[in-house]
Amino acid sequence: MDKKYRTILLFGAPGAGKGTQGKILGTIPNFFHCACGDVFRSLRIDNELGRTFLEYSARGELVPDEATIRLWRNSIQGSQSLGHFNPQKDTLVLDGIPRNAEQAQMLREALDVRAVFYLTCPDFNRLVERLQRRALRENRLDDANLNVIRHRLETYEKETKPVLDFYGKDLVHSIDSTESPINVLREILRIIATLPA
Ligand code: ADP
């Protein structure tokens, strides 16, 4: 890759509201939202990686890194060829990737990370409740089962949280995700407005 993508990361536990914020940010001109989970869900079940995704996500585990990064690269290159994402002008809003320190390392050459928005939620039950509410609305099998939800939250604590250390505290902005979406958005936008061009 010749040039790094100017990037902001949405970070936080499943159910913290990364997708909600990412979708809104993606509607702003010159911001392009990419949610790794959505890329996986766009695969077909007769595709080998589609089946792998189903197998891992149904258990609440992460899909292996090599396959994840390869899929993500293809997807982002596809968005560029279609003209949806222009890295010369656009800021990439990543949601759900990198999801462990290895992925962060693998993406080091590709991403110029300007800020990490860490949507915090100290209340475990609130996350569970949000995920369960989403299960039917968004047809998410991995949100329907309480054991799978618990395992995803454990995976997040063990494997995903170290990504924060990878980027370091100067880049990480903690935002209370128990605030209303509009207040979370306001805080994200306030910080984005202070980032150098
Ligand atoms: P949530 O943030 O609620 O867990 P996602 O849609 O981001 O939802 O992820 C759903 C599932 O997709 C994860 O549990 C995992 O199996 C898989 N997945 C998504 N992103 C990644 C990634 N970067 N690396 C590995 N697996 C991933």
PDB file of N, CA, C and O and ligand atoms in Angstrom, residues 12-19 35-41 52-65 68-69 72 95-100 103 107 131 134 138 140 142-143 148 152-153 155-156 159-160, ligand 1:
ATOM      1  N   GLY A  12     -14.804  -0.254  21.811  1.00  0.00           N
ATOM      2  CA  GLY A  12     -15.670  -0.480  22.968  1.00  0.00           C
ATOM      3  C   GLY A  12     -16.272  -1.873  22.912  1.00  0.00           C
ATOM      4  O   GLY A  12     -16.165  -2.578  21.906  1.00  0.00           O
ATOM      5  N   ALA A  13     -16.927  -2.254  24.000  1.00  0.00           N
ATOM      6  CA  ALA A  13     -17.514  -3.592  24.102  1.00  0.00           C
ATOM      7  C   ALA A  13     -18.652  -3.761  23.095  1.00  0.00           C
ATOM      8  O   ALA A  13     -19.232  -2.771  22.650  1.00  0.00           O
ATOM      9  N   PRO A  14     -18.968  -5.020  22.767  1.00  0.00           N
ATOM     10  CA  PRO A  14     -20.180  -5.249  21.981  1.00  0.00           C
ATOM     11  C   PRO A  14     -21.364  -4.599  22.715  1.00  0.00           C
ATOM     12  O   PRO A  14     -21.489  -4.739  23.925  1.00  0.00           O
ATOM     13  N   GLY A  15     -22.166  -3.840  21.971  1.00  0.00           N
ATOM     14  CA  GLY A  15     -23.317  -3.188  22.596  1.00  0.00           C
ATOM     15  C   GLY A  15     -23.027  -1.786  23.105  1.00  0.00           C
ATOM     16  O   GLY A  15     -23.941  -1.106  23.593  1.00  0.00           O
ATOM     17  N   ALA A  16     -21.790  -1.324  22.988  1.00  0.00           N
ATOM     18  CA  ALA A  16     -21.445   0.007  23.521  1.00  0.00           C
ATOM     19  C   ALA A  16     -21.928   1.136  22.605  1.00  0.00           C
ATOM     20  O   ALA A  16     -21.968   2.291  23.023  1.00  0.00           O
ATOM     21  N   GLY A  17     -22.271   0.800  21.365  1.00  0.00           N
ATOM     22  CA  GLY A  17     -22.808   1.831  20.472  1.00  0.00           C
ATOM     23  C   GLY A  17     -21.877   2.253  19.348  1.00  0.00           C
ATOM     24  O   GLY A  17     -22.088   3.298  18.730  1.00  0.00           O
ATOM     25  N   LYS A  18     -20.895   1.421  19.048  1.00  0.00           N
ATOM     26  CA  LYS A  18     -19.952   1.758  17.971  1.00  0.00           C
ATOM     27  C   LYS A  18     -20.683   1.873  16.629  1.00  0.00           C
ATOM     28  O   LYS A  18     -20.453   2.793  15.863  1.00  0.00           O
ATOM     29  N   GLY A  19     -21.553   0.923  16.381  1.00  0.00           N
ATOM     30  CA  GLY A  19     -22.272   0.896  15.100  1.00  0.00           C
ATOM     31  C   GLY A  19     -23.178   2.113  14.951  1.00  0.00           C
ATOM     32  O   GLY A  19     -23.235   2.722  13.884  1.00  0.00           O
ATOM     33  N   ALA A  35     -17.602  -1.127   9.098  1.00  0.00           N
ATOM     34  CA  ALA A  35     -17.796  -1.992  10.261  1.00  0.00           C
ATOM     35  C   ALA A  35     -17.409  -3.412   9.866  1.00  0.00           C
ATOM     36  O   ALA A  35     -17.988  -3.985   8.939  1.00  0.00           O
ATOM     37  N   CYS A  36     -16.417  -3.956  10.557  1.00  0.00           N
ATOM     38  CA  CYS A  36     -15.900  -5.268  10.161  1.00  0.00           C
ATOM     39  C   CYS A  36     -16.985  -6.352  10.249  1.00  0.00           C
ATOM     40  O   CYS A  36     -17.071  -7.224   9.390  1.00  0.00           O
ATOM     41  N   GLY A  37     -17.821  -6.274  11.279  1.00  0.00           N
ATOM     42  CA  GLY A  37     -18.902  -7.258  11.428  1.00  0.00           C
ATOM     43  C   GLY A  37     -19.850  -7.224  10.229  1.00  0.00           C
ATOM     44  O   GLY A  37     -20.315  -8.265   9.767  1.00  0.00           O
ATOM     45  N   ASP A  38     -20.117  -6.023   9.701  1.00  0.00           N
ATOM     46  CA  ASP A  38     -21.002  -5.908   8.533  1.00  0.00           C
ATOM     47  C   ASP A  38     -20.356  -6.534   7.299  1.00  0.00           C
ATOM     48  O   ASP A  38     -21.042  -7.131   6.467  1.00  0.00           O
ATOM     49  N   VAL A  39     -19.027  -6.370   7.190  1.00  0.00           N
ATOM     50  CA  VAL A  39     -18.320  -6.979   6.056  1.00  0.00           C
ATOM     51  C   VAL A  39     -18.488  -8.501   6.132  1.00  0.00           C
ATOM     52  O   VAL A  39     -18.827  -9.154   5.145  1.00  0.00           O
ATOM     53  N   PHE A  40     -18.316  -9.057   7.326  1.00  0.00           N
ATOM     54  CA  PHE A  40     -18.518 -10.506   7.489  1.00  0.00           C
ATOM     55  C   PHE A  40     -19.962 -10.910   7.179  1.00  0.00           C
ATOM     56  O   PHE A  40     -20.198 -11.908   6.507  1.00  0.00           O
ATOM     57  N   ARG A  41     -20.910 -10.109   7.665  1.00  0.00           N
ATOM     58  CA  ARG A  41     -22.320 -10.480   7.457  1.00  0.00           C
ATOM     59  C   ARG A  41     -22.759 -10.331   6.002  1.00  0.00           C
ATOM     60  O   ARG A  41     -23.809 -10.847   5.624  1.00  0.00           O
ATOM     61  N   THR A  52     -16.966 -19.937   7.971  1.00  0.00           N
ATOM     62  CA  THR A  52     -16.030 -19.764   9.093  1.00  0.00           C
ATOM     63  C   THR A  52     -16.552 -18.682  10.039  1.00  0.00           C
ATOM     64  O   THR A  52     -16.552 -18.844  11.268  1.00  0.00           O
ATOM     65  N   PHE A  53     -17.006 -17.569   9.458  1.00  0.00           N
ATOM     66  CA  PHE A  53     -17.541 -16.474  10.283  1.00  0.00           C
ATOM     67  C   PHE A  53     -18.692 -16.976  11.147  1.00  0.00           C
ATOM     68  O   PHE A  53     -18.741 -16.726  12.360  1.00  0.00           O
ATOM     69  N   LEU A  54     -19.591 -17.717  10.520  1.00  0.00           N
ATOM     70  CA  LEU A  54     -20.767 -18.208  11.253  1.00  0.00           C
ATOM     71  C   LEU A  54     -20.344 -19.092  12.429  1.00  0.00           C
ATOM     72  O   LEU A  54     -20.849 -18.968  13.543  1.00  0.00           O
ATOM     73  N   GLU A  55     -19.362 -19.934  12.151  1.00  0.00           N
ATOM     74  CA  GLU A  55     -18.874 -20.865  13.168  1.00  0.00           C
ATOM     75  C   GLU A  55     -18.285 -20.108  14.374  1.00  0.00           C
ATOM     76  O   GLU A  55     -18.634 -20.382  15.527  1.00  0.00           O
ATOM     77  N   TYR A  56     -17.433 -19.135  14.102  1.00  0.00           N
ATOM     78  CA  TYR A  56     -16.778 -18.402  15.206  1.00  0.00           C
ATOM     79  C   TYR A  56     -17.744 -17.447  15.896  1.00  0.00           C
ATOM     80  O   TYR A  56     -17.780 -17.382  17.125  1.00  0.00           O
ATOM     81  N   SER A  57     -18.508 -16.697  15.100  1.00  0.00           N
ATOM     82  CA  SER A  57     -19.371 -15.684  15.733  1.00  0.00           C
ATOM     83  C   SER A  57     -20.470 -16.361  16.549  1.00  0.00           C
ATOM     84  O   SER A  57     -20.887 -15.841  17.580  1.00  0.00           O
ATOM     85  N   ALA A  58     -20.904 -17.544  16.121  1.00  0.00           N
ATOM     86  CA  ALA A  58     -21.940 -18.255  16.885  1.00  0.00           C
ATOM     87  C   ALA A  58     -21.416 -18.668  18.248  1.00  0.00           C
ATOM     88  O   ALA A  58     -22.194 -18.870  19.179  1.00  0.00           O
ATOM     89  N   ARG A  59     -20.092 -18.809  18.372  1.00  0.00           N
ATOM     90  CA  ARG A  59     -19.504 -19.153  19.668  1.00  0.00           C
ATOM     91  C   ARG A  59     -19.077 -17.915  20.448  1.00  0.00           C
ATOM     92  O   ARG A  59     -18.603 -18.015  21.571  1.00  0.00           O
ATOM     93  N   GLY A  60     -19.168 -16.760  19.812  1.00  0.00           N
ATOM     94  CA  GLY A  60     -18.733 -15.520  20.476  1.00  0.00           C
ATOM     95  C   GLY A  60     -17.239 -15.347  20.431  1.00  0.00           C
ATOM     96  O   GLY A  60     -16.652 -14.689  21.284  1.00  0.00           O
ATOM     97  N   GLU A  61     -16.595 -15.944  19.413  1.00  0.00           N
ATOM     98  CA  GLU A  61     -15.142 -15.837  19.290  1.00  0.00           C
ATOM     99  C   GLU A  61     -14.749 -15.032  18.065  1.00  0.00           C
ATOM    100  O   GLU A  61     -15.535 -14.850  17.143  1.00  0.00           O
ATOM    101  N   LEU A  62     -13.488 -14.610  18.054  1.00  0.00           N
ATOM    102  CA  LEU A  62     -12.992 -13.842  16.915  1.00  0.00           C
ATOM    103  C   LEU A  62     -12.623 -14.773  15.768  1.00  0.00           C
ATOM    104  O   LEU A  62     -12.059 -15.851  15.989  1.00  0.00           O
ATOM    105  N   VAL A  63     -12.907 -14.325  14.569  1.00  0.00           N
ATOM    106  CA  VAL A  63     -12.486 -15.045  13.366  1.00  0.00           C
ATOM    107  C   VAL A  63     -10.948 -14.928  13.290  1.00  0.00           C
ATOM    108  O   VAL A  63     -10.396 -13.890  13.672  1.00  0.00           O
ATOM    109  N   PRO A  64     -10.234 -15.968  12.832  1.00  0.00           N
ATOM    110  CA  PRO A  64      -8.768 -15.891  12.785  1.00  0.00           C
ATOM    111  C   PRO A  64      -8.263 -14.646  12.032  1.00  0.00           C
ATOM    112  O   PRO A  64      -8.879 -14.192  11.065  1.00  0.00           O
ATOM    113  N   ASP A  65      -7.123 -14.146  12.511  1.00  0.00           N
ATOM    114  CA  ASP A  65      -6.624 -12.841  12.061  1.00  0.00           C
ATOM    115  C   ASP A  65      -6.321 -12.756  10.564  1.00  0.00           C
ATOM    116  O   ASP A  65      -6.697 -11.783   9.914  1.00  0.00           O
ATOM    117  N   THR A  68      -9.395 -12.492   8.530  1.00  0.00           N
ATOM    118  CA  THR A  68     -10.083 -11.228   8.818  1.00  0.00           C
ATOM    119  C   THR A  68      -9.418 -10.069   8.087  1.00  0.00           C
ATOM    120  O   THR A  68     -10.084  -9.272   7.416  1.00  0.00           O
ATOM    121  N   ILE A  69      -8.098  -9.994   8.193  1.00  0.00           N
ATOM    122  CA  ILE A  69      -7.390  -8.861   7.587  1.00  0.00           C
ATOM    123  C   ILE A  69      -7.490  -8.936   6.056  1.00  0.00           C
ATOM    124  O   ILE A  69      -7.693  -7.919   5.385  1.00  0.00           O
ATOM    125  N   TRP A  72     -10.912  -7.787   5.084  1.00  0.00           N
ATOM    126  CA  TRP A  72     -11.039  -6.336   5.287  1.00  0.00           C
ATOM    127  C   TRP A  72     -10.336  -5.567   4.165  1.00  0.00           C
ATOM    128  O   TRP A  72     -10.887  -4.627   3.602  1.00  0.00           O
ATOM    129  N   ASP A  95     -14.773   0.406  12.712  1.00  0.00           N
ATOM    130  CA  ASP A  95     -15.598  -0.075  13.822  1.00  0.00           C
ATOM    131  C   ASP A  95     -15.472  -1.607  13.836  1.00  0.00           C
ATOM    132  O   ASP A  95     -15.764  -2.272  12.851  1.00  0.00           O
ATOM    133  N   GLY A  96     -14.919  -2.132  14.922  1.00  0.00           N
ATOM    134  CA  GLY A  96     -14.797  -3.593  15.044  1.00  0.00           C
ATOM    135  C   GLY A  96     -13.484  -4.151  14.519  1.00  0.00           C
ATOM    136  O   GLY A  96     -13.300  -5.367  14.490  1.00  0.00           O
ATOM    137  N   ILE A  97     -12.579  -3.309  14.113  1.00  0.00           N
ATOM    138  CA  ILE A  97     -11.259  -3.745  13.652  1.00  0.00           C
ATOM    139  C   ILE A  97     -10.268  -2.614  13.873  1.00  0.00           C
ATOM    140  O   ILE A  97     -10.667  -1.457  13.650  1.00  0.00           O
ATOM    141  N   PRO A  98      -9.069  -2.802  14.342  1.00  0.00           N
ATOM    142  CA  PRO A  98      -8.494  -4.062  14.819  1.00  0.00           C
ATOM    143  C   PRO A  98      -9.116  -4.496  16.155  1.00  0.00           C
ATOM    144  O   PRO A  98      -9.475  -3.675  16.972  1.00  0.00           O
ATOM    145  N   ARG A  99      -9.201  -5.815  16.322  1.00  0.00           N
ATOM    146  CA  ARG A  99      -9.918  -6.338  17.470  1.00  0.00           C
ATOM    147  C   ARG A  99      -9.015  -7.111  18.415  1.00  0.00           C
ATOM    148  O   ARG A  99      -9.480  -7.688  19.389  1.00  0.00           O
ATOM    149  N   ASN A 100      -7.751  -7.151  18.108  1.00  0.00           N
ATOM    150  CA  ASN A 100      -6.754  -7.660  19.062  1.00  0.00           C
ATOM    151  C   ASN A 100      -5.410  -7.025  18.674  1.00  0.00           C
ATOM    152  O   ASN A 100      -5.301  -6.371  17.620  1.00  0.00           O
ATOM    153  N   GLN A 103      -3.963  -7.936  15.213  1.00  0.00           N
ATOM    154  CA  GLN A 103      -4.574  -7.227  14.077  1.00  0.00           C
ATOM    155  C   GLN A 103      -4.057  -5.790  14.004  1.00  0.00           C
ATOM    156  O   GLN A 103      -3.802  -5.266  12.917  1.00  0.00           O
ATOM    157  N   LEU A 107      -2.116  -4.157  10.809  1.00  0.00           N
ATOM    158  CA  LEU A 107      -2.653  -2.995  10.100  1.00  0.00           C
ATOM    159  C   LEU A 107      -1.776  -1.749  10.271  1.00  0.00           C
ATOM    160  O   LEU A 107      -2.106  -0.681   9.760  1.00  0.00           O
ATOM    161  N   LEU A 131     -27.715  -5.739  23.662  1.00  0.00           N
ATOM    162  CA  LEU A 131     -27.475  -6.783  22.661  1.00  0.00           C
ATOM    163  C   LEU A 131     -28.722  -7.628  22.466  1.00  0.00           C
ATOM    164  O   LEU A 131     -29.078  -7.965  21.338  1.00  0.00           O
ATOM    165  N   ARG A 134     -31.192  -5.971  20.326  1.00  0.00           N
ATOM    166  CA  ARG A 134     -30.770  -5.921  18.934  1.00  0.00           C
ATOM    167  C   ARG A 134     -30.984  -7.251  18.207  1.00  0.00           C
ATOM    168  O   ARG A 134     -31.068  -7.293  16.984  1.00  0.00           O
ATOM    169  N   GLU A 138     -32.169  -6.794  14.449  1.00  0.00           N
ATOM    170  CA  GLU A 138     -31.153  -6.890  13.395  1.00  0.00           C
ATOM    171  C   GLU A 138     -30.860  -8.319  12.994  1.00  0.00           C
ATOM    172  O   GLU A 138     -29.883  -8.579  12.308  1.00  0.00           O
ATOM    173  N   ARG A 140     -29.674 -10.867  14.568  1.00  0.00           N
ATOM    174  CA  ARG A 140     -28.329 -11.293  14.934  1.00  0.00           C
ATOM    175  C   ARG A 140     -28.391 -12.517  15.833  1.00  0.00           C
ATOM    176  O   ARG A 140     -28.763 -12.434  17.001  1.00  0.00           O
ATOM    177  N   ASP A 142     -25.937 -14.131  17.091  1.00  0.00           N
ATOM    178  CA  ASP A 142     -24.970 -14.071  18.202  1.00  0.00           C
ATOM    179  C   ASP A 142     -25.456 -13.172  19.333  1.00  0.00           C
ATOM    180  O   ASP A 142     -24.868 -13.142  20.402  1.00  0.00           O
ATOM    181  N   ASP A 143     -26.536 -12.418  19.091  1.00  0.00           N
ATOM    182  CA  ASP A 143     -27.100 -11.581  20.152  1.00  0.00           C
ATOM    183  C   ASP A 143     -28.250 -12.289  20.868  1.00  0.00           C
ATOM    184  O   ASP A 143     -28.795 -11.768  21.839  1.00  0.00           O
ATOM    185  N   VAL A 148     -23.588 -16.902  24.644  1.00  0.00           N
ATOM    186  CA  VAL A 148     -22.743 -16.358  23.574  1.00  0.00           C
ATOM    187  C   VAL A 148     -22.416 -14.888  23.876  1.00  0.00           C
ATOM    188  O   VAL A 148     -21.276 -14.443  23.712  1.00  0.00           O
ATOM    189  N   ARG A 152     -18.729 -13.338  24.335  1.00  0.00           N
ATOM    190  CA  ARG A 152     -18.233 -12.199  23.537  1.00  0.00           C
ATOM    191  C   ARG A 152     -17.673 -11.108  24.425  1.00  0.00           C
ATOM    192  O   ARG A 152     -16.671 -10.493  24.106  1.00  0.00           O
ATOM    193  N   LEU A 153     -18.354 -10.869  25.539  1.00  0.00           N
ATOM    194  CA  LEU A 153     -17.867  -9.827  26.446  1.00  0.00           C
ATOM    195  C   LEU A 153     -16.545 -10.246  27.093  1.00  0.00           C
ATOM    196  O   LEU A 153     -15.655  -9.419  27.293  1.00  0.00           O
ATOM    197  N   THR A 155     -14.332 -12.285  25.605  1.00  0.00           N
ATOM    198  CA  THR A 155     -13.362 -12.157  24.507  1.00  0.00           C
ATOM    199  C   THR A 155     -12.923 -10.705  24.372  1.00  0.00           C
ATOM    200  O   THR A 155     -11.744 -10.403  24.188  1.00  0.00           O
ATOM    201  N   TYR A 156     -13.879  -9.810  24.510  1.00  0.00           N
ATOM    202  CA  TYR A 156     -13.559  -8.376  24.426  1.00  0.00           C
ATOM    203  C   TYR A 156     -12.571  -7.995  25.531  1.00  0.00           C
ATOM    204  O   TYR A 156     -11.552  -7.353  25.257  1.00  0.00           O
ATOM    205  N   GLU A 159      -9.080 -10.173  24.806  1.00  0.00           N
ATOM    206  CA  GLU A 159      -8.340 -10.046  23.547  1.00  0.00           C
ATOM    207  C   GLU A 159      -8.380  -8.642  22.943  1.00  0.00           C
ATOM    208  O   GLU A 159      -7.412  -8.203  22.332  1.00  0.00           O
ATOM    209  N   THR A 160      -9.533  -7.960  23.107  1.00  0.00           N
ATOM    210  CA  THR A 160      -9.677  -6.679  22.413  1.00  0.00           C
ATOM    211  C   THR A 160      -9.133  -5.505  23.216  1.00  0.00           C
ATOM    212  O   THR A 160      -8.492  -4.607  22.653  1.00  0.00           O
TER     213      THR A 160
HETATM  214  P1  ADP B   1     -20.193  -6.711  18.209  1.00  0.00           P
HETATM  215  O1  ADP B   1     -19.332  -5.495  18.266  1.00  0.00           O
HETATM  216  O2  ADP B   1     -21.546  -6.487  18.777  1.00  0.00           O
HETATM  217  O3  ADP B   1     -19.542  -7.937  18.790  1.00  0.00           O
HETATM  218  P2  ADP B   1     -19.624  -7.157  15.379  1.00  0.00           P
HETATM  219  O4  ADP B   1     -20.604  -7.087  14.283  1.00  0.00           O
HETATM  220  O5  ADP B   1     -18.524  -6.139  15.405  1.00  0.00           O
HETATM  221  O6  ADP B   1     -20.494  -7.086  16.709  1.00  0.00           O
HETATM  222  O7  ADP B   1     -18.921  -8.606  15.408  1.00  0.00           O
HETATM  223  C1  ADP B   1     -19.660  -9.791  15.341  1.00  0.00           C
HETATM  224  C2  ADP B   1     -18.721 -10.979  15.226  1.00  0.00           C
HETATM  225  O8  ADP B   1     -17.962 -10.875  14.013  1.00  0.00           O
HETATM  226  C3  ADP B   1     -17.654 -11.089  16.319  1.00  0.00           C
HETATM  227  O9  ADP B   1     -18.126 -11.738  17.460  1.00  0.00           O
HETATM  228  C4  ADP B   1     -16.563 -11.904  15.596  1.00  0.00           C
HETATM  229  O10 ADP B   1     -16.888 -13.273  15.550  1.00  0.00           O
HETATM  230  C5  ADP B   1     -16.639 -11.366  14.175  1.00  0.00           C
HETATM  231  N1  ADP B   1     -15.702 -10.248  13.961  1.00  0.00           N
HETATM  232  C6  ADP B   1     -16.033  -8.957  13.684  1.00  0.00           C
HETATM  233  N2  ADP B   1     -14.930  -8.198  13.533  1.00  0.00           N
HETATM  234  C7  ADP B   1     -13.870  -9.022  13.741  1.00  0.00           C
HETATM  235  C8  ADP B   1     -12.452  -8.856  13.733  1.00  0.00           C
HETATM  236  N3  ADP B   1     -11.875  -7.666  13.501  1.00  0.00           N
HETATM  237  N4  ADP B   1     -11.677  -9.935  13.989  1.00  0.00           N
HETATM  238  C9  ADP B   1     -12.208 -11.135  14.227  1.00  0.00           C
HETATM  239  N5  ADP B   1     -13.528 -11.377  14.258  1.00  0.00           N
HETATM  240  C10 ADP B   1     -14.365 -10.337  14.014  1.00  0.00           C
END
